[in-house]
PDB file of C-alpha atoms in Angstrom:
ATOM      1  CA  MET A 200      36.391  -7.111 -77.216  1.00 50.00           C
ATOM      2  CA  ASN A 201      33.803  -5.004 -76.725  1.00 51.00           C
ATOM      3  CA  ASN A 202      30.665  -7.028 -76.739  1.00 45.00           C
ATOM      4  CA  LYS A 203      28.436  -8.225 -73.573  1.00 49.00           C
ATOM      5  CA  LYS A 204      30.031 -11.881 -72.902  1.00 49.00           C
ATOM      6  CA  SER A 205      33.873 -10.436 -72.705  1.00 51.00           C
ATOM      7  CA  GLY A 206      32.105  -7.532 -70.569  1.00 52.00           C
ATOM      8  CA  ASN A 207      30.891  -9.891 -68.077  1.00 70.00           C
ATOM      9  CA  ALA A 208      34.078 -12.064 -68.219  1.00 79.00           C
ATOM     10  CA  GLY A 209      35.403  -8.659 -67.194  1.00 82.00           C
ATOM     11  CA  GLU A 210      33.670  -7.865 -64.566  1.00 84.00           C
ATOM     12  CA  ASP A 211      34.105 -11.261 -62.900  1.00 87.00           C
ATOM     13  CA  ILE A 212      37.631 -10.581 -62.984  1.00 91.00           C
ATOM     14  CA  THR A 213      37.524  -7.200 -61.981  1.00 91.00           C
ATOM     15  CA  ALA A 214      35.293  -8.773 -58.752  1.00 91.00           C
ATOM     16  CA  GLN A 215      38.759 -10.689 -58.131  1.00 94.00           C
ATOM     17  CA  VAL A 216      41.320  -8.302 -58.495  1.00 94.00           C
ATOM     18  CA  LEU A 217      39.293  -5.710 -56.291  1.00 95.00           C
ATOM     19  CA  GLY A 218      38.956  -8.292 -53.616  1.00 94.00           C
ATOM     20  CA  ALA A 219      42.588  -9.211 -53.978  1.00 94.00           C
ATOM     21  CA  ARG A 220      43.288  -5.410 -53.637  1.00 95.00           C
ATOM     22  CA  GLY A 221      41.652  -5.566 -50.193  1.00 94.00           C
ATOM     23  CA  VAL A 222      37.617  -4.560 -51.139  1.00 95.00           C
ATOM     24  CA  ASP A 223      35.107  -6.485 -49.356  1.00 93.00           C
ATOM     25  CA  MET A 224      31.671  -7.282 -49.737  1.00 91.00           C
ATOM     26  CA  LEU A 225      31.980  -7.133 -53.225  1.00 88.00           C
ATOM     27  CA  VAL A 226      28.423  -7.397 -55.425  1.00 86.00           C
ATOM     28  CA  LYS A 227      27.386  -7.362 -58.844  1.00 87.00           C
ATOM     29  CA  ILE A 228      25.222  -4.838 -59.127  1.00 76.00           C
ATOM     30  CA  HIS A 229      22.178  -5.892 -61.913  1.00 72.00           C
ATOM     31  CA  THR A 230      20.982  -3.642 -64.897  1.00 69.00           C
ATOM     32  CA  PRO A 231      16.947  -3.461 -64.101  1.00 67.00           C
ATOM     33  CA  TYR A 232      14.904  -4.770 -66.765  1.00 67.00           C
ATOM     34  CA  LYS A 233      10.790  -5.375 -67.148  1.00 78.00           C
ATOM     35  CA  ILE A 234       9.417  -8.168 -69.195  1.00 82.00           C
ATOM     36  CA  ILE A 235       7.424  -6.363 -72.300  1.00 80.00           C
ATOM     37  CA  GLY A 236       5.843  -9.651 -73.911  1.00 83.00           C
ATOM     38  CA  GLU A 237       5.039 -12.986 -73.741  1.00 87.00           C
ATOM     39  CA  PRO A 238       7.762 -15.710 -73.813  1.00 86.00           C
ATOM     40  CA  ILE A 239       9.254 -16.726 -77.152  1.00 87.00           C
ATOM     41  CA  PHE A 240       9.659 -20.644 -77.583  1.00 89.00           C
ATOM     42  CA  ARG A 241      13.265 -21.208 -79.341  1.00 89.00           C
ATOM     43  CA  LYS A 242      14.967 -24.748 -79.815  1.00 90.00           C
ATOM     44  CA  GLY A 243      13.274 -25.835 -76.680  1.00 90.00           C
ATOM     45  CA  LYS A 244      14.179 -23.097 -74.334  1.00 91.00           C
ATOM     46  CA  LYS A 245      11.652 -20.441 -73.178  1.00 87.00           C
ATOM     47  CA  TYR A 246      12.790 -16.820 -73.777  1.00 84.00           C
ATOM     48  CA  TYR A 247      11.403 -13.773 -72.367  1.00 82.00           C
ATOM     49  CA  PRO A 248      11.277 -10.259 -74.049  1.00 80.00           C
ATOM     50  CA  ILE A 249      13.013  -7.420 -71.901  1.00 75.00           C
ATOM     51  CA  VAL A 250      13.738  -3.832 -71.710  1.00 73.00           C
ATOM     52  CA  PHE A 251      15.922  -1.791 -69.508  1.00 67.00           C
ATOM     53  CA  SER A 252      13.556  -0.238 -66.856  1.00 62.00           C
ATOM     54  CA  GLU A 253      16.203   2.133 -65.309  1.00 60.00           C
ATOM     55  CA  LYS A 254      20.204   2.889 -66.182  1.00 67.00           C
ATOM     56  CA  ALA A 255      22.587   0.613 -63.854  1.00 65.00           C
ATOM     57  CA  GLU A 256      24.693   2.460 -60.756  1.00 73.00           C
ATOM     58  CA  GLY A 257      27.747   1.184 -62.059  1.00 77.00           C
ATOM     59  CA  ASP A 258      28.907  -2.665 -62.119  1.00 84.00           C
ATOM     60  CA  ARG A 259      30.434  -3.507 -58.528  1.00 90.00           C
ATOM     61  CA  ARG A 260      30.003  -2.058 -55.008  1.00 92.00           C
ATOM     62  CA  GLY A 261      32.144  -2.513 -51.958  1.00 94.00           C
ATOM     63  CA  VAL A 262      33.447  -1.436 -49.118  1.00 95.00           C
ATOM     64  CA  LEU A 263      37.210  -0.687 -48.481  1.00 96.00           C
ATOM     65  CA  ASN A 264      38.536   1.175 -44.832  1.00 91.00           C
ATOM     66  CA  GLY A 265      34.667   1.738 -44.065  1.00 93.00           C
ATOM     67  CA  LEU A 266      33.702   3.616 -47.027  1.00 95.00           C
ATOM     68  CA  SER A 267      31.730   2.838 -50.172  1.00 95.00           C
ATOM     69  CA  VAL A 268      33.243   1.783 -53.028  1.00 96.00           C
ATOM     70  CA  LEU A 269      31.898   2.249 -56.229  1.00 95.00           C
ATOM     71  CA  ALA A 270      33.502   0.061 -59.416  1.00 95.00           C
ATOM     72  CA  GLU A 271      32.557   0.856 -63.144  1.00 94.00           C
ATOM     73  CA  VAL A 272      34.138  -1.810 -65.356  1.00 94.00           C
ATOM     74  CA  LYS A 273      35.424  -1.421 -68.729  1.00 94.00           C
ATOM     75  CA  THR A 274      36.461  -3.945 -70.814  1.00 93.00           C
ATOM     76  CA  VAL A 275      37.997  -2.803 -74.369  1.00 92.00           C
ATOM     77  CA  SER A 276      40.489  -3.407 -76.967  1.00 92.00           C
ATOM     78  CA  GLY A 277      42.740  -0.539 -77.745  1.00 93.00           C
ATOM     79  CA  ASN A 278      43.002   2.918 -75.980  1.00 96.00           C
ATOM     80  CA  LEU A 279      40.369   3.511 -73.411  1.00 97.00           C
ATOM     81  CA  ARG A 280      37.984   6.191 -75.064  1.00 97.00           C
ATOM     82  CA  TYR A 281      36.251   8.926 -72.837  1.00 96.00           C
ATOM     83  CA  SER A 282      32.826   8.331 -74.652  1.00 95.00           C
ATOM     84  CA  GLU A 283      33.157   4.166 -73.799  1.00 95.00           C
ATOM     85  CA  LEU A 284      31.568   5.610 -70.585  1.00 94.00           C
ATOM     86  CA  LYS A 285      28.021   6.963 -70.999  1.00 91.00           C
ATOM     87  CA  PRO A 286      27.237  10.322 -69.666  1.00 92.00           C
ATOM     88  CA  HIS A 287      25.336   9.186 -66.570  1.00 91.00           C
ATOM     89  CA  GLN A 288      28.522   6.834 -65.509  1.00 93.00           C
ATOM     90  CA  HIS A 289      30.658  10.132 -65.522  1.00 94.00           C
ATOM     91  CA  GLU A 290      28.151  11.607 -63.362  1.00 94.00           C
ATOM     92  CA  LEU A 291      27.870   9.258 -60.906  1.00 94.00           C
ATOM     93  CA  LEU A 292      31.361   8.516 -60.312  1.00 96.00           C
ATOM     94  CA  THR A 293      31.649  11.914 -59.773  1.00 96.00           C
ATOM     95  CA  TYR A 294      28.828  12.263 -57.415  1.00 95.00           C
ATOM     96  CA  HIS A 295      29.763   8.738 -55.090  1.00 96.00           C
ATOM     97  CA  HIS A 296      33.542  10.625 -54.937  1.00 96.00           C
ATOM     98  CA  ALA A 297      31.707  13.976 -53.725  1.00 96.00           C
ATOM     99  CA  VAL A 298      29.460  12.035 -51.153  1.00 96.00           C
ATOM    100  CA  GLY A 299      32.673  10.666 -49.584  1.00 95.00           C
ATOM    101  CA  GLY A 300      32.594   7.435 -51.575  1.00 96.00           C
ATOM    102  CA  ILE A 301      35.567   5.772 -53.363  1.00 97.00           C
ATOM    103  CA  SER A 302      34.966   5.737 -57.225  1.00 97.00           C
ATOM    104  CA  LEU A 303      37.090   3.391 -59.121  1.00 97.00           C
ATOM    105  CA  LEU A 304      37.227   3.008 -63.186  1.00 97.00           C
ATOM    106  CA  VAL A 305      38.298  -0.704 -63.814  1.00 96.00           C
ATOM    107  CA  TRP A 306      39.714  -1.177 -67.257  1.00 96.00           C
ATOM    108  CA  VAL A 307      40.266  -4.762 -68.129  1.00 94.00           C
ATOM    109  CA  SER A 308      42.324  -4.883 -71.377  1.00 93.00           C
ATOM    110  CA  GLU A 309      44.877  -7.719 -73.423  1.00 92.00           C
ATOM    111  CA  GLN A 310      47.616  -5.640 -70.763  1.00 93.00           C
ATOM    112  CA  GLY A 311      45.786  -6.589 -67.669  1.00 94.00           C
ATOM    113  CA  VAL A 312      43.418  -4.951 -65.055  1.00 95.00           C
ATOM    114  CA  PHE A 313      43.879  -1.368 -63.967  1.00 97.00           C
ATOM    115  CA  VAL A 314      42.038  -0.057 -60.965  1.00 97.00           C
ATOM    116  CA  MET A 315      42.303   3.751 -61.520  1.00 97.00           C
ATOM    117  CA  ASP A 316      41.077   5.893 -59.070  1.00 98.00           C
ATOM    118  CA  TRP A 317      38.490   8.316 -60.292  1.00 97.00           C
ATOM    119  CA  ALA A 318      38.983  11.482 -58.223  1.00 96.00           C
ATOM    120  CA  GLU A 319      42.607  10.832 -59.835  1.00 96.00           C
ATOM    121  CA  LEU A 320      40.846  10.556 -63.409  1.00 95.00           C
ATOM    122  CA  LYS A 321      38.270  13.123 -63.277  1.00 93.00           C
ATOM    123  CA  ASP A 322      39.964  16.477 -64.221  1.00 94.00           C
ATOM    124  CA  VAL A 323      42.138  14.531 -66.995  1.00 94.00           C
ATOM    125  CA  PHE A 324      40.068  12.206 -68.916  1.00 96.00           C
ATOM    126  CA  LEU A 325      37.695  14.442 -70.868  1.00 95.00           C
ATOM    127  CA  PRO A 326      35.435  14.422 -73.734  1.00 95.00           C
ATOM    128  CA  ARG A 327      37.892  13.241 -77.199  1.00 96.00           C
ATOM    129  CA  THR A 328      40.327  11.979 -75.049  1.00 96.00           C
ATOM    130  CA  SER A 329      41.755   8.509 -73.981  1.00 97.00           C
ATOM    131  CA  ILE A 330      43.908   6.466 -71.547  1.00 97.00           C
ATOM    132  CA  SER A 331      46.254   4.197 -73.600  1.00 96.00           C
ATOM    133  CA  ILE A 332      48.117   1.066 -71.446  1.00 96.00           C
ATOM    134  CA  GLU A 333      51.276   3.430 -70.091  1.00 96.00           C
ATOM    135  CA  ASP A 334      48.507   6.007 -68.874  1.00 96.00           C
ATOM    136  CA  ALA A 335      46.369   3.276 -67.365  1.00 96.00           C
ATOM    137  CA  LYS A 336      49.354   1.650 -65.426  1.00 96.00           C
ATOM    138  CA  ALA A 337      50.485   5.206 -64.214  1.00 96.00           C
ATOM    139  CA  PHE A 338      46.797   5.540 -62.449  1.00 96.00           C
ATOM    140  CA  ASP A 339      46.735   1.917 -61.805  1.00 96.00           C
ATOM    141  CA  VAL A 340      46.616   1.645 -57.944  1.00 95.00           C
ATOM    142  CA  MET A 341      47.923  -1.832 -56.341  1.00 93.00           C
ATOM    143  CA  ASP A 342      47.394  -1.034 -52.787  1.00 92.00           C
ATOM    144  CA  LEU A 343      44.022  -0.166 -52.182  1.00 93.00           C
ATOM    145  CA  LYS A 344      44.110   0.502 -48.644  1.00 91.00           C
ATOM    146  CA  ARG A 345      47.078   2.615 -48.285  1.00 91.00           C
ATOM    147  CA  HIS A 346      46.114   4.579 -51.533  1.00 92.00           C
ATOM    148  CA  PHE A 347      42.769   5.373 -49.072  1.00 92.00           C
ATOM    149  CA  ASP A 348      44.336   5.166 -45.498  1.00 86.00           C
ATOM    150  CA  GLY A 349      42.507   8.152 -43.937  1.00 73.00           C
ATOM    151  CA  CYS A 350      40.027   8.936 -46.019  1.00 68.00           C
ATOM    152  CA  SER A 351      37.359   7.501 -43.855  1.00 57.00           C
TER     153      SER A 351
END
């Protein structure tokens, strides 16, 4: 369950869950890319060779209680390992929180969708650690508006 197709499906599910939990103005953050060559024609379709030109800044953005929300979405089987997040993703979630935003790590698994507050995770989700389903259930924020009330 760790491929691009399941990742995109996980991001779509995340948008529905975040919207239902009160996050407004949700938008998908696209990964910047550039075309690096001539089109390739295969089976009657035209494809362009690309490379990613920059690192994406999260997967979804939105607004909750007047605050910026940044969500990093991971769709993986088994436990969610620290190494599933790239170093720039850890840094961005931490920085976004430090400047007053709401940073969320969202784990889409076979057991459900878990929306976790990065501020509560960042000091316990460390290198060579992982989050189990039981951990995710404990960190899952069901009522985002109440959880972040008074943060603005």
